[in-house]
XYZ file of C-alpha atoms in Angstrom:
173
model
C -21.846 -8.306 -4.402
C -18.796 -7.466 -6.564
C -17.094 -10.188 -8.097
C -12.934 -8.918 -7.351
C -12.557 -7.649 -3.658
C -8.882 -5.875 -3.420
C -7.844 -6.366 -0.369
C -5.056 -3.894 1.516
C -3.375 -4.686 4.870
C -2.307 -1.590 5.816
C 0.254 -0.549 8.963
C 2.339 2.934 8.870
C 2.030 3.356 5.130
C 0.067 6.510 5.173
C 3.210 7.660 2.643
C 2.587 4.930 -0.248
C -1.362 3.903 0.386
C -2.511 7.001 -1.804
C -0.839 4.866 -5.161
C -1.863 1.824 -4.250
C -5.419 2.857 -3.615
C -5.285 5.031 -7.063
C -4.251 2.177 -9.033
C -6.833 0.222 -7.860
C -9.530 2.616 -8.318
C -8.477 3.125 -12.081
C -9.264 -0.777 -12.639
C -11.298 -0.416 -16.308
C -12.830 -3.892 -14.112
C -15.846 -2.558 -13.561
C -17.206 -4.894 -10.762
C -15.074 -4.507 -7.795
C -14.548 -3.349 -4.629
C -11.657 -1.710 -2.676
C -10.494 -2.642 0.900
C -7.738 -1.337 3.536
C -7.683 -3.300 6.610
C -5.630 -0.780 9.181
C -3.300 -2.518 11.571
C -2.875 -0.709 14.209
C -0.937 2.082 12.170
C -0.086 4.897 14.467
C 0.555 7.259 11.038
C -2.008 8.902 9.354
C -3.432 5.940 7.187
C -7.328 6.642 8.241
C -6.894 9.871 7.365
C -5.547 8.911 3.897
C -8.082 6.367 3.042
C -10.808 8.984 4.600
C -10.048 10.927 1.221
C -11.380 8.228 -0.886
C -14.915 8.902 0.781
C -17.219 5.819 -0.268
C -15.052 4.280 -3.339
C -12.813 2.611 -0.278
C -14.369 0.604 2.960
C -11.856 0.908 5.703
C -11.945 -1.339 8.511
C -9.103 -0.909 11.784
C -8.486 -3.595 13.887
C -5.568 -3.245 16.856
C -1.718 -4.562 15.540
C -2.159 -8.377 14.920
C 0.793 -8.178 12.202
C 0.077 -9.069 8.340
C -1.022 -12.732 8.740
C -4.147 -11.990 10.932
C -4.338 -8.826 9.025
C -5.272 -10.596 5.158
C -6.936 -13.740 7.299
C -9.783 -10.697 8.106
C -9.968 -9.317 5.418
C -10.703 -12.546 4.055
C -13.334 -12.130 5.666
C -14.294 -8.728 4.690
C -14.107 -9.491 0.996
C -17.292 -10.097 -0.274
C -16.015 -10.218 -3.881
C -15.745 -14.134 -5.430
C -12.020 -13.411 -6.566
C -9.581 -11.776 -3.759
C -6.411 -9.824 -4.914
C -4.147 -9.088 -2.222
C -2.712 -5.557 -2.557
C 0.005 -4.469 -0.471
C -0.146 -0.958 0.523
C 3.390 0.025 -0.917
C 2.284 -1.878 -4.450
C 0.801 -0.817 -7.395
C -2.175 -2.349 -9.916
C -1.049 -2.032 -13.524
C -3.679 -0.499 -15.901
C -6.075 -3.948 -16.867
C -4.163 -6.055 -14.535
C -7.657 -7.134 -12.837
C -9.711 -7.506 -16.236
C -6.745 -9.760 -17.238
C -6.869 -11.772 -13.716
C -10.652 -12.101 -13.622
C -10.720 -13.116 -17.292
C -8.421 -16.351 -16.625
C -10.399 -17.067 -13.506
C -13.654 -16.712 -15.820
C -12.431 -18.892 -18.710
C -10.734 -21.634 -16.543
C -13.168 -22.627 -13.314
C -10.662 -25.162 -12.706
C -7.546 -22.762 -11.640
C -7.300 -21.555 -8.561
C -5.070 -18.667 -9.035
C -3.903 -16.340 -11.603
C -0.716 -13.663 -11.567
C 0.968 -11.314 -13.418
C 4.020 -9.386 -13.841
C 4.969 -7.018 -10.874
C 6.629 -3.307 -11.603
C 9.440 -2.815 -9.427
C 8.534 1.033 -8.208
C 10.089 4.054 -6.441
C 8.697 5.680 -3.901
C 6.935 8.752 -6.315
C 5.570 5.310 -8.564
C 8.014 5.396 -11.050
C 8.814 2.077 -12.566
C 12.448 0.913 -12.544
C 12.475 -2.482 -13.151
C 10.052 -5.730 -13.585
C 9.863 -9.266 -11.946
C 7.934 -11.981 -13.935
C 6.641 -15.540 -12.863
C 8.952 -18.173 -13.848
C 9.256 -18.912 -17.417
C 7.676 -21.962 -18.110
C 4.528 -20.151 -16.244
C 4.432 -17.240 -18.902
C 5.017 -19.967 -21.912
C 2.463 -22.432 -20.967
C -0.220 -20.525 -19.371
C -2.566 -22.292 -17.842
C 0.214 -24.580 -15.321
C -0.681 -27.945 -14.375
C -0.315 -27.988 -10.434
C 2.790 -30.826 -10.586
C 4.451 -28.150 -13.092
C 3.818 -25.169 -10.739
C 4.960 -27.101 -7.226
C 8.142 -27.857 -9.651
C 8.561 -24.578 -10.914
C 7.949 -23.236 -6.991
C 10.868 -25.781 -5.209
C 13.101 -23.921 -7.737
C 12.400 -20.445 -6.469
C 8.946 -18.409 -5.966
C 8.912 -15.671 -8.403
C 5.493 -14.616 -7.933
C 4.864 -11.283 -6.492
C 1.552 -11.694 -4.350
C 0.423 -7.957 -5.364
C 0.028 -9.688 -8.855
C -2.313 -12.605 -7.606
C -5.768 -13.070 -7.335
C -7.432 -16.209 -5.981
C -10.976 -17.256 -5.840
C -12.253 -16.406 -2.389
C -13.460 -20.111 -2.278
C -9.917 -21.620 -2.674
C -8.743 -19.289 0.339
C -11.674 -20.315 2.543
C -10.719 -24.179 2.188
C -6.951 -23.482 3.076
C -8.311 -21.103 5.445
C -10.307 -24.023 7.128
């Protein structure tokens, strides 16, 4: 079993799934595993993820919209960590070594993000959006702290978040 599961939700983005999938494939992580759950796309997204042979399990399932579509691949994921990649997002090189590392060191956190890169549609980064500030000074955030920092605005990007599979299966429940 691989300890990070990426997990894609995928409908009609045939165009952008090819730097998504890329980025995650260049992880330096070395125990991970890549998955695109296809919604119902009527575009040529199996094709696509057909190209990655092996390196990418692809799974299609009839339009449900993107709620049902990351509740499956929940259970898909057969990793212990779960990072939600949308299909128009990139990974930044080490973003999942980072992730996992936090998650490693601190069994008590449920969740760990990053910055995001604001991209074009050739992957060319144009801007950045960070977590709040108090979340980049103080690291690990005690959860009164976070629900604070949260009622003030959320300014974390899901592609940059990866949660232990275990925290999603009780809120899941």
């Amino acid at each position: 079993m691989p300890k990070v599961s990426v997990a894609i939700a995928a409908y009609n983005m045939a165009n952008y799934l090819p730097l998504a999938l890329d980025s995650a494939l260049a992880q330096d992580y070395p125990d991970l595993e890549v998955i695109v759950l296809d919604d119902g796309s009527t575009d040529d997204t199996r094709e696509v993820v057909a190209m990655y042979g092996d390196r990418v399990r692809y799974h299609w399932q009839p339009n449900q919209g993107v709620a049902v579509a990351y509740s499956n691949l929940l259970l898909l994921a057969t990793g212990d960590y779960i990072h939600h990649l949308d299909a128009d997002d990139i990974l930044l090189p080490g973003a999942l070594t980072r992730l996992a590392a936090i998650l490693d060191e601190h069994p008590e956190v449920g969740m760990a993000c990053g910055m995001a890169p604001i991209i074009d549609q050739t992957g060319r980064v144009y801007s950045r959006r960070r977590a709040p500030g108090s979340f980049e000074r103080l690291g690990i955030i005690h959860p009164g702290t976070a629900f604070k920092e949260l009622l003030r605005g959320c300014h974390i990007t899901t592609s940059t978040v990866m949660l232990r599979k275990s925290v999603l299966e009780t809120v899941a429940l």
